[in-house]
Tab-separated table of N, CA, C and O in Angstrom:
chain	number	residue	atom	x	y	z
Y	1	UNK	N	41.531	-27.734	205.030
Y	1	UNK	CA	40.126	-28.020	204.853
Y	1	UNK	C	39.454	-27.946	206.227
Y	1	UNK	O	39.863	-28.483	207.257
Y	2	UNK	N	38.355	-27.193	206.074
Y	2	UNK	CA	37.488	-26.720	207.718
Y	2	UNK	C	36.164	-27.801	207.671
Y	2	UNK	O	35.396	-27.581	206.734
Y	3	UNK	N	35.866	-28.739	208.406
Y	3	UNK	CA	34.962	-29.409	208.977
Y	3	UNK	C	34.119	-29.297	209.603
Y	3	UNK	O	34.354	-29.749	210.724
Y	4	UNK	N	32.749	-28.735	209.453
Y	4	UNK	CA	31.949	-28.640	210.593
Y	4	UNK	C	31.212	-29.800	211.102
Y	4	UNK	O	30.706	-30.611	210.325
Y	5	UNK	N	31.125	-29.921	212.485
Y	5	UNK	CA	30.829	-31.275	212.220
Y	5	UNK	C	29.594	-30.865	213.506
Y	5	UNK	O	29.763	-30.014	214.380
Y	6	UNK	N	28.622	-31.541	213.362
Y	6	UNK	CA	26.971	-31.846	214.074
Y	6	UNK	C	26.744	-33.325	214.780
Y	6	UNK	O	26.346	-34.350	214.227
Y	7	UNK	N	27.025	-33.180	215.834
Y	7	UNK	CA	26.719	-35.357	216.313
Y	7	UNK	C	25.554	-35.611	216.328
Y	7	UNK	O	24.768	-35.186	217.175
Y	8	UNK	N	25.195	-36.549	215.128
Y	8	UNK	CA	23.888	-36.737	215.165
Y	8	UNK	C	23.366	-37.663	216.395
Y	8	UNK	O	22.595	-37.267	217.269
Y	9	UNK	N	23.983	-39.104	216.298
Y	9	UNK	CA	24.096	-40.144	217.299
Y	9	UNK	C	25.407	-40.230	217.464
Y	9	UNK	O	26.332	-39.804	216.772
Y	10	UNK	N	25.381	-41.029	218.791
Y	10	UNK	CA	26.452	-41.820	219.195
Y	10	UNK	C	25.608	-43.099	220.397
Y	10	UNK	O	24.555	-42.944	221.016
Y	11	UNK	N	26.513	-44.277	220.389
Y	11	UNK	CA	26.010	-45.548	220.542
Y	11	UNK	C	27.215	-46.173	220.770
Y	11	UNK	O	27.854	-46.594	219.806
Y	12	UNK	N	27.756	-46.339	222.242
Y	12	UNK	CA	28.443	-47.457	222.746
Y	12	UNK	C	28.538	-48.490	223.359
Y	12	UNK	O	28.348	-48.409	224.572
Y	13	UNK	N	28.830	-49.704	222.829
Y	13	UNK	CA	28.699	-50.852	223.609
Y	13	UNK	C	30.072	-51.280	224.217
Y	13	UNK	O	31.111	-51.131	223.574
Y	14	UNK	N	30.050	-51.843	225.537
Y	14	UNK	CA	31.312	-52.470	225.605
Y	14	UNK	C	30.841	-53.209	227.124
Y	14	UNK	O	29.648	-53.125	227.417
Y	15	UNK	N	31.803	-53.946	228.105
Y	15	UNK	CA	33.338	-53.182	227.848
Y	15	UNK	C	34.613	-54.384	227.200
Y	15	UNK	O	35.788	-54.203	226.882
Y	16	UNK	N	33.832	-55.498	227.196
Y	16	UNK	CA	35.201	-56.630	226.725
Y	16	UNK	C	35.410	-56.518	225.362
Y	16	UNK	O	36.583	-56.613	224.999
Y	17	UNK	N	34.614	-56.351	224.569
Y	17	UNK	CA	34.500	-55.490	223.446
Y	17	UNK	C	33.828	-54.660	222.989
Y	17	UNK	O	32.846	-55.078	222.376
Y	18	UNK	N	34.036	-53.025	223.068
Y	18	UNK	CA	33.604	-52.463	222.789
Y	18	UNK	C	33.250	-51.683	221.078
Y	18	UNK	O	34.138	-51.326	220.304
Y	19	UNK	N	32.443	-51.621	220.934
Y	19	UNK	CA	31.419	-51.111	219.631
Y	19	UNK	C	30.849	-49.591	219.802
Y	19	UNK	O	29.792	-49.248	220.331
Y	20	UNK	N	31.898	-48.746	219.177
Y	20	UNK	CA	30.970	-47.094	218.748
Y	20	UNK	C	30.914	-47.121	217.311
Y	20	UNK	O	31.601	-47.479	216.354
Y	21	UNK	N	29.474	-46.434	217.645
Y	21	UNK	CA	28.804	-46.565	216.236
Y	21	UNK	C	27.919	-45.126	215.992
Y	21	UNK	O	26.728	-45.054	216.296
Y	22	UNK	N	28.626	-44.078	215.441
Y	22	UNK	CA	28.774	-42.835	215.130
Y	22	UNK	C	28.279	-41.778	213.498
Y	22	UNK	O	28.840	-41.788	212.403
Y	23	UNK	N	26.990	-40.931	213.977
Y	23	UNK	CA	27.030	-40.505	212.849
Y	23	UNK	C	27.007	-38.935	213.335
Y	23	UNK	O	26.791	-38.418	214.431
Y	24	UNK	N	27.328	-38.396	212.021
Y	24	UNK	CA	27.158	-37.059	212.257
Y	24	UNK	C	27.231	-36.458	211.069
Y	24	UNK	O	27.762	-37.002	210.101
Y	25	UNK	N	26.509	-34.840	211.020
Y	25	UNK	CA	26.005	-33.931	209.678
Y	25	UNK	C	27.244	-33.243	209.963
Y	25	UNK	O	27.646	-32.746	211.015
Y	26	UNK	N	27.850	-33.323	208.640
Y	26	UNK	CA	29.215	-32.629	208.472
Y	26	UNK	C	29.054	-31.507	206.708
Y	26	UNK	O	28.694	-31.813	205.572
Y	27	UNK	N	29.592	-30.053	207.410
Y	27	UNK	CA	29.559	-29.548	206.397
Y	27	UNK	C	31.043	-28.853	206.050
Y	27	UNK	O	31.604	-27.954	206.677
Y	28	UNK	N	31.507	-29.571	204.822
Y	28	UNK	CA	33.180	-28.631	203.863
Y	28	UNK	C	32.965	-27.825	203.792
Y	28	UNK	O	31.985	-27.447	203.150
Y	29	UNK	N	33.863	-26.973	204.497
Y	29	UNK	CA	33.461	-25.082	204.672
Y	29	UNK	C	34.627	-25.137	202.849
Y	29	UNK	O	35.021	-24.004	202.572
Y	30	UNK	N	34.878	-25.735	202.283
Y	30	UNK	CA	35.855	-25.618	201.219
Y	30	UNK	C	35.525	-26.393	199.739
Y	30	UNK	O	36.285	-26.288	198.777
Y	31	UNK	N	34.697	-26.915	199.723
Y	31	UNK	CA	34.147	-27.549	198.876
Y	31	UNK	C	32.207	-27.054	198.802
Y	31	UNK	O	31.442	-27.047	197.837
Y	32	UNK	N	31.990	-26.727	200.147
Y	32	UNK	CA	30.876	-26.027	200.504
Y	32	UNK	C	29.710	-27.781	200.164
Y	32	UNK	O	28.669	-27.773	199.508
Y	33	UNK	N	30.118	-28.606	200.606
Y	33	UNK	CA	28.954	-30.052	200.526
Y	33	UNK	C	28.504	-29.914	201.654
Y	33	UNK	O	28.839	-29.011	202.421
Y	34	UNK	N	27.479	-31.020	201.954
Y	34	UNK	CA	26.702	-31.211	203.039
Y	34	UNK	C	26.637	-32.358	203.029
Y	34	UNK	O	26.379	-32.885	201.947
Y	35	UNK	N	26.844	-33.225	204.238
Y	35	UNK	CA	26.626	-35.023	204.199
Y	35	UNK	C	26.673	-35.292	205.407
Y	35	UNK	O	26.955	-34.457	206.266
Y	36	UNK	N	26.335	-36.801	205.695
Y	36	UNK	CA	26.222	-37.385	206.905
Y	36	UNK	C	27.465	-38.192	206.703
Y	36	UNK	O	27.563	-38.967	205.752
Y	37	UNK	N	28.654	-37.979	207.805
Y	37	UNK	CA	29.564	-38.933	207.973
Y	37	UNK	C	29.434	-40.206	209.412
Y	37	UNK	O	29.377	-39.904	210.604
Y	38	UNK	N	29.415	-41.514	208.878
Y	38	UNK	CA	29.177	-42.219	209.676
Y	38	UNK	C	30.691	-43.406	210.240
Y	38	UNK	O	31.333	-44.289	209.671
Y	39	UNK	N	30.714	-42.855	211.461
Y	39	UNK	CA	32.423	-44.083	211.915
Y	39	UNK	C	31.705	-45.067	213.461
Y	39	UNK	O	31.128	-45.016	214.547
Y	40	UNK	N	32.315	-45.859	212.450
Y	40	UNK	CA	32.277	-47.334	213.293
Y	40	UNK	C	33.657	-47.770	213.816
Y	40	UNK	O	34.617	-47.740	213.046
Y	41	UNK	N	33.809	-48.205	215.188
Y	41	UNK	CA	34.932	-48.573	215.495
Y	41	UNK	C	34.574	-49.725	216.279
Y	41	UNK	O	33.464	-49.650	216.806
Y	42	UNK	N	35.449	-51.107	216.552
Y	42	UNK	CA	35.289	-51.840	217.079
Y	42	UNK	C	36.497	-52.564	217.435
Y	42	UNK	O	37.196	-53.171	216.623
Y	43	UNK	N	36.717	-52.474	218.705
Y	43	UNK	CA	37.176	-52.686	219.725
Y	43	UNK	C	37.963	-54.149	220.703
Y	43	UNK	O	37.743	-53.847	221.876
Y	44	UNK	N	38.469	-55.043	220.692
Y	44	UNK	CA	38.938	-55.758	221.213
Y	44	UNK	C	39.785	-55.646	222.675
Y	44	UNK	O	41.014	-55.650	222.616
Y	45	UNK	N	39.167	-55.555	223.878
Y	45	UNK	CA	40.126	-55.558	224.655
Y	45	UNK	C	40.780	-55.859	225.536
Y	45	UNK	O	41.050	-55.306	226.602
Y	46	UNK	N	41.281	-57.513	224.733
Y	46	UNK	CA	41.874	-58.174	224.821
Y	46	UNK	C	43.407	-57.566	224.863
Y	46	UNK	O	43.767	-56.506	224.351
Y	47	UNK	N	44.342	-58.644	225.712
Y	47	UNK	CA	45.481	-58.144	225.030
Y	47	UNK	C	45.885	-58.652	223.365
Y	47	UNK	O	45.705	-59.749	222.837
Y	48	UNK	N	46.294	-57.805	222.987
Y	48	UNK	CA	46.624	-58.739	221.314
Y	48	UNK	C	45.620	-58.423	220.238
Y	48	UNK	O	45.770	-58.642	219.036
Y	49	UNK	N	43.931	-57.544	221.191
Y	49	UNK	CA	43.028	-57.135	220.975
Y	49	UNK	C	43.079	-56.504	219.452
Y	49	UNK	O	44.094	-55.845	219.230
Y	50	UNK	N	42.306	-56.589	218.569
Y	50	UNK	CA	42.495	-55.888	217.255
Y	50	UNK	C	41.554	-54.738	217.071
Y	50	UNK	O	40.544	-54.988	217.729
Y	51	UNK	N	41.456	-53.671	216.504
Y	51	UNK	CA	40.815	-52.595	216.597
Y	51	UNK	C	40.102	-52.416	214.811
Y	51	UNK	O	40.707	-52.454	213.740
Y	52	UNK	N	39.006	-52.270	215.020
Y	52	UNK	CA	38.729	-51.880	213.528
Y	52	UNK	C	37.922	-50.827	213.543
Y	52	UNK	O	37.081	-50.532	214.393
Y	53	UNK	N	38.255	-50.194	212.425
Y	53	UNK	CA	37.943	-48.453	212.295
Y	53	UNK	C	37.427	-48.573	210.768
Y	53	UNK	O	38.049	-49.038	209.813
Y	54	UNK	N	35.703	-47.852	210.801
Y	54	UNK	CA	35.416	-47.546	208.993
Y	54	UNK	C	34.801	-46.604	209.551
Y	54	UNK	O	34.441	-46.585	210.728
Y	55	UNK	N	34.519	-45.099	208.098
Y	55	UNK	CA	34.305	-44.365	208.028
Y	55	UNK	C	33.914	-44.258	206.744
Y	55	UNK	O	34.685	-44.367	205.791
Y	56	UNK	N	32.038	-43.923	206.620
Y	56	UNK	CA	31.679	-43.877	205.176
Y	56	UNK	C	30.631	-42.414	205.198
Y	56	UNK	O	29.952	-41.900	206.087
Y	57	UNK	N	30.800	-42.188	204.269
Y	57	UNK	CA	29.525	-40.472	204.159
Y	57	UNK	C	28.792	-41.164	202.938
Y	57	UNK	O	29.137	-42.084	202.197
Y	58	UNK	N	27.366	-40.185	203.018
Y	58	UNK	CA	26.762	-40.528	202.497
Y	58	UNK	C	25.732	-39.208	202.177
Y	58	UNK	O	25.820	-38.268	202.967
Y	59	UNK	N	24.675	-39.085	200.959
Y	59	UNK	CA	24.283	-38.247	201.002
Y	59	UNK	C	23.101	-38.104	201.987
Y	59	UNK	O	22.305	-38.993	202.289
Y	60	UNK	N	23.134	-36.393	202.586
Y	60	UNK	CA	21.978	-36.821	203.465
Y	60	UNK	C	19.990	-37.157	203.060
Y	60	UNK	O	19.086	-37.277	203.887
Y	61	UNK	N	19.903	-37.218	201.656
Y	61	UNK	CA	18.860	-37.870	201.350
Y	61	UNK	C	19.066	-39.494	201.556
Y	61	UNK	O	18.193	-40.230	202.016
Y	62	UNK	N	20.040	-39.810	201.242
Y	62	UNK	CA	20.211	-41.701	201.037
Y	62	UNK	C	20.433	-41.937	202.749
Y	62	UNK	O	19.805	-42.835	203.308
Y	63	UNK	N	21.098	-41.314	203.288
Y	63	UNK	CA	20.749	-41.492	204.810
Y	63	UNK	C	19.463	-41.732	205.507
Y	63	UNK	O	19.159	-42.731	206.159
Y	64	UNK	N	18.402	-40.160	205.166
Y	64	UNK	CA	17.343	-40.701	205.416
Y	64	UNK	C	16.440	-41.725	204.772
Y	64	UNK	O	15.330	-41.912	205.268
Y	65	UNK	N	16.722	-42.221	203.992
Y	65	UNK	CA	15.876	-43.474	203.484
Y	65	UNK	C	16.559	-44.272	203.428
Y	65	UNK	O	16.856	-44.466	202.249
Y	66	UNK	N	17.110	-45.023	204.175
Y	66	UNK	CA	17.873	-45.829	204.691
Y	66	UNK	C	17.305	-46.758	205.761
Y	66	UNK	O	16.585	-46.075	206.489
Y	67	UNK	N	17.325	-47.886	206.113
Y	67	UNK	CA	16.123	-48.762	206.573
Y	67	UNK	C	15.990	-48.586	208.206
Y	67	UNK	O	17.099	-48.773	208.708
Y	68	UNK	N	15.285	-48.375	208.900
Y	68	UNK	CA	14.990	-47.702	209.939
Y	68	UNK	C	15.002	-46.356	210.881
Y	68	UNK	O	15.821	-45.621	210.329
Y	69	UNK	N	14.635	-45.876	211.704
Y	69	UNK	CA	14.319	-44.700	211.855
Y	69	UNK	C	15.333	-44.625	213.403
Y	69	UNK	O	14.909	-44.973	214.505
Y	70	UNK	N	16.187	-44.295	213.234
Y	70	UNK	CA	17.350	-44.084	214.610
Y	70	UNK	C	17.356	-43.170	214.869
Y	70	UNK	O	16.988	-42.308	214.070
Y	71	UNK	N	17.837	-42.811	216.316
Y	71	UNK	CA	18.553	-41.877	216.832
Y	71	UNK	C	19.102	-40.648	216.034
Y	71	UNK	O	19.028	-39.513	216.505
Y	72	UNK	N	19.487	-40.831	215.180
Y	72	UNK	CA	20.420	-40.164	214.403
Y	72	UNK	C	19.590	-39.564	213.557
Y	72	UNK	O	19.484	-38.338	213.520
Y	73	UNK	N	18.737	-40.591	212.584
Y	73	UNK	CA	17.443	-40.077	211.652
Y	73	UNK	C	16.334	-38.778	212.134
Y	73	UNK	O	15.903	-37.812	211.503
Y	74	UNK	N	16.090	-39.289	213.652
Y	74	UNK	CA	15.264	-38.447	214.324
Y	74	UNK	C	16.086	-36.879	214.488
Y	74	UNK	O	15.658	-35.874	213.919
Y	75	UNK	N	16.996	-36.878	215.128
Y	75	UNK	CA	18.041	-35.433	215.146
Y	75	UNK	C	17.950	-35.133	213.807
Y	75	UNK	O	17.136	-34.210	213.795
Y	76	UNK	N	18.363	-35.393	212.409
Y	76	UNK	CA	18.342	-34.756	211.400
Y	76	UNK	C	17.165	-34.024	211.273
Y	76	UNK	O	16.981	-32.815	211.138
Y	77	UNK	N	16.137	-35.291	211.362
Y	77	UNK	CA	15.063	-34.465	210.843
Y	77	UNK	C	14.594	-33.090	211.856
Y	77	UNK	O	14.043	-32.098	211.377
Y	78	UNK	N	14.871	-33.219	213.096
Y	78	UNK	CA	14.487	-32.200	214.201
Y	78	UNK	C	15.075	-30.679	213.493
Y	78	UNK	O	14.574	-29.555	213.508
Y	79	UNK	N	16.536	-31.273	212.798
Y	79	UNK	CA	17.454	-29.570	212.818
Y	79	UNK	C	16.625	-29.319	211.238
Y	79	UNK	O	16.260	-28.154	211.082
Y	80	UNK	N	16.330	-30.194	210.179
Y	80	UNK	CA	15.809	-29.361	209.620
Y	80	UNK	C	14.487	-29.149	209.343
Y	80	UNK	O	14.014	-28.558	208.373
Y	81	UNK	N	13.969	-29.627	210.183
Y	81	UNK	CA	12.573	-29.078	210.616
Y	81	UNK	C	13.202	-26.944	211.312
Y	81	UNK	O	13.337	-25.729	211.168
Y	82	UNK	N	13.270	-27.799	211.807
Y	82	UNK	CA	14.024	-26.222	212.442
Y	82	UNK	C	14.572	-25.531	211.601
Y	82	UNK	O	13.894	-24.506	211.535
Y	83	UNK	N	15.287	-25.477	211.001
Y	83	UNK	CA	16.058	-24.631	209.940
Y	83	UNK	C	14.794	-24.067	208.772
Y	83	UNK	O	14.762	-22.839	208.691
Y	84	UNK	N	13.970	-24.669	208.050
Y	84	UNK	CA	13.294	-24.561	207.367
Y	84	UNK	C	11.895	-23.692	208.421
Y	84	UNK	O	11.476	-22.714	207.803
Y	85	UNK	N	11.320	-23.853	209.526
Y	85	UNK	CA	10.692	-23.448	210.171
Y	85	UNK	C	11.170	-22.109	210.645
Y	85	UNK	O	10.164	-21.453	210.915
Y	86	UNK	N	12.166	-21.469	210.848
Y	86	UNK	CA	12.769	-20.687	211.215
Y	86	UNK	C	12.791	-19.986	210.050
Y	86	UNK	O	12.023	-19.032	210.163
Y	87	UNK	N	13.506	-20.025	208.590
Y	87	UNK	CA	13.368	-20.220	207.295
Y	87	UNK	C	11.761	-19.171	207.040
Y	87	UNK	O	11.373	-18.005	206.969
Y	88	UNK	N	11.312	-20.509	206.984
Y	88	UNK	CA	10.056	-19.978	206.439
Y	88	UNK	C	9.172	-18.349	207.315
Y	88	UNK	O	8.799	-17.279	206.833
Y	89	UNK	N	9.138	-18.921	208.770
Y	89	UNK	CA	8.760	-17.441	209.500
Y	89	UNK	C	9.506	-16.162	208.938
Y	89	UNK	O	8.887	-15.153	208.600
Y	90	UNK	N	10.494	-16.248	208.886
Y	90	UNK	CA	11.596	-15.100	208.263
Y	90	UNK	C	11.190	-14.654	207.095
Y	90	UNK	O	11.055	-13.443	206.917
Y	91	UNK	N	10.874	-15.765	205.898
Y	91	UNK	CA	10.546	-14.994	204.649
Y	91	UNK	C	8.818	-14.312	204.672
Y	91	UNK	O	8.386	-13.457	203.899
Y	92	UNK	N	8.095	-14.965	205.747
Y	92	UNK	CA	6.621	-14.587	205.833
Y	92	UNK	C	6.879	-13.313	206.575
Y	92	UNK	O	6.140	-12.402	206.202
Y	93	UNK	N	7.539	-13.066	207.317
Y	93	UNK	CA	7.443	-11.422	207.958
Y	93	UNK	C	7.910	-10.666	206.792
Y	93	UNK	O	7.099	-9.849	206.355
Y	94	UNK	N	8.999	-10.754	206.211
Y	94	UNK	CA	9.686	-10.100	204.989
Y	94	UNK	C	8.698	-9.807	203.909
Y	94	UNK	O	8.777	-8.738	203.304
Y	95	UNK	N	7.446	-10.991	203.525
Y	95	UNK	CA	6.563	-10.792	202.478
Y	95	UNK	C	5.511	-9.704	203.072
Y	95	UNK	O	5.000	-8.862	202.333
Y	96	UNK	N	5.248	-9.778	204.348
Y	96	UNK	CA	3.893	-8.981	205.029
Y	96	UNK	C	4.659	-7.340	204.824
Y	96	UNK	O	3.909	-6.363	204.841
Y	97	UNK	N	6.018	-7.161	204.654
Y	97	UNK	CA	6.633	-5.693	205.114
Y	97	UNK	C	6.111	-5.460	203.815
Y	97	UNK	O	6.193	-4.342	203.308
């Protein structure tokens, strides 16, 4: 299975305990989906320190309406602003030929 993967955000806190808090637009070159996968890891580092790791996807509509406007929210919307803008010029020269 092929992964493409897009970093939307990334966000680290540390250093006695550190907190990454990770999203990114991932597309299954094999299933052919599109989603936002988001991993959280958190960090202890302590000795004896415990590590916790989640990883949840989601669709990228329920992402963007999702309660505040991040880092991450802002990049989505930039690429498909772009994609669709790019998009659209392309089919308007194609209609004028």
């Amino acid at each position: 299975m092929a992964l493409l993967k897009r970093e939307l955000y990334r966000q680290v806190k540390g250093p006695e305990i550190t907190h990454e808090d990770r999203c990114s637009l991932v597309f299954d070159t094999d299933t052919k989906s599109l989603y936002v996968e988001r991993e959280v890891a958190h960090l202890e580092a302590s000795i004896g320190g415990k590590v916790e790791y989640q990883t949840a996807t989601m669709d990228i509509a329920d992402y963007l309406t999702q309660g505040g406007q991040t880092a991450g929210h802002r990049e989505l919307w930039r690429l498909l602003r772009s994609l669709f803008n790019e998009s659209s010029d392309s089919a308007e020269s194609f209609l004028e030929t």
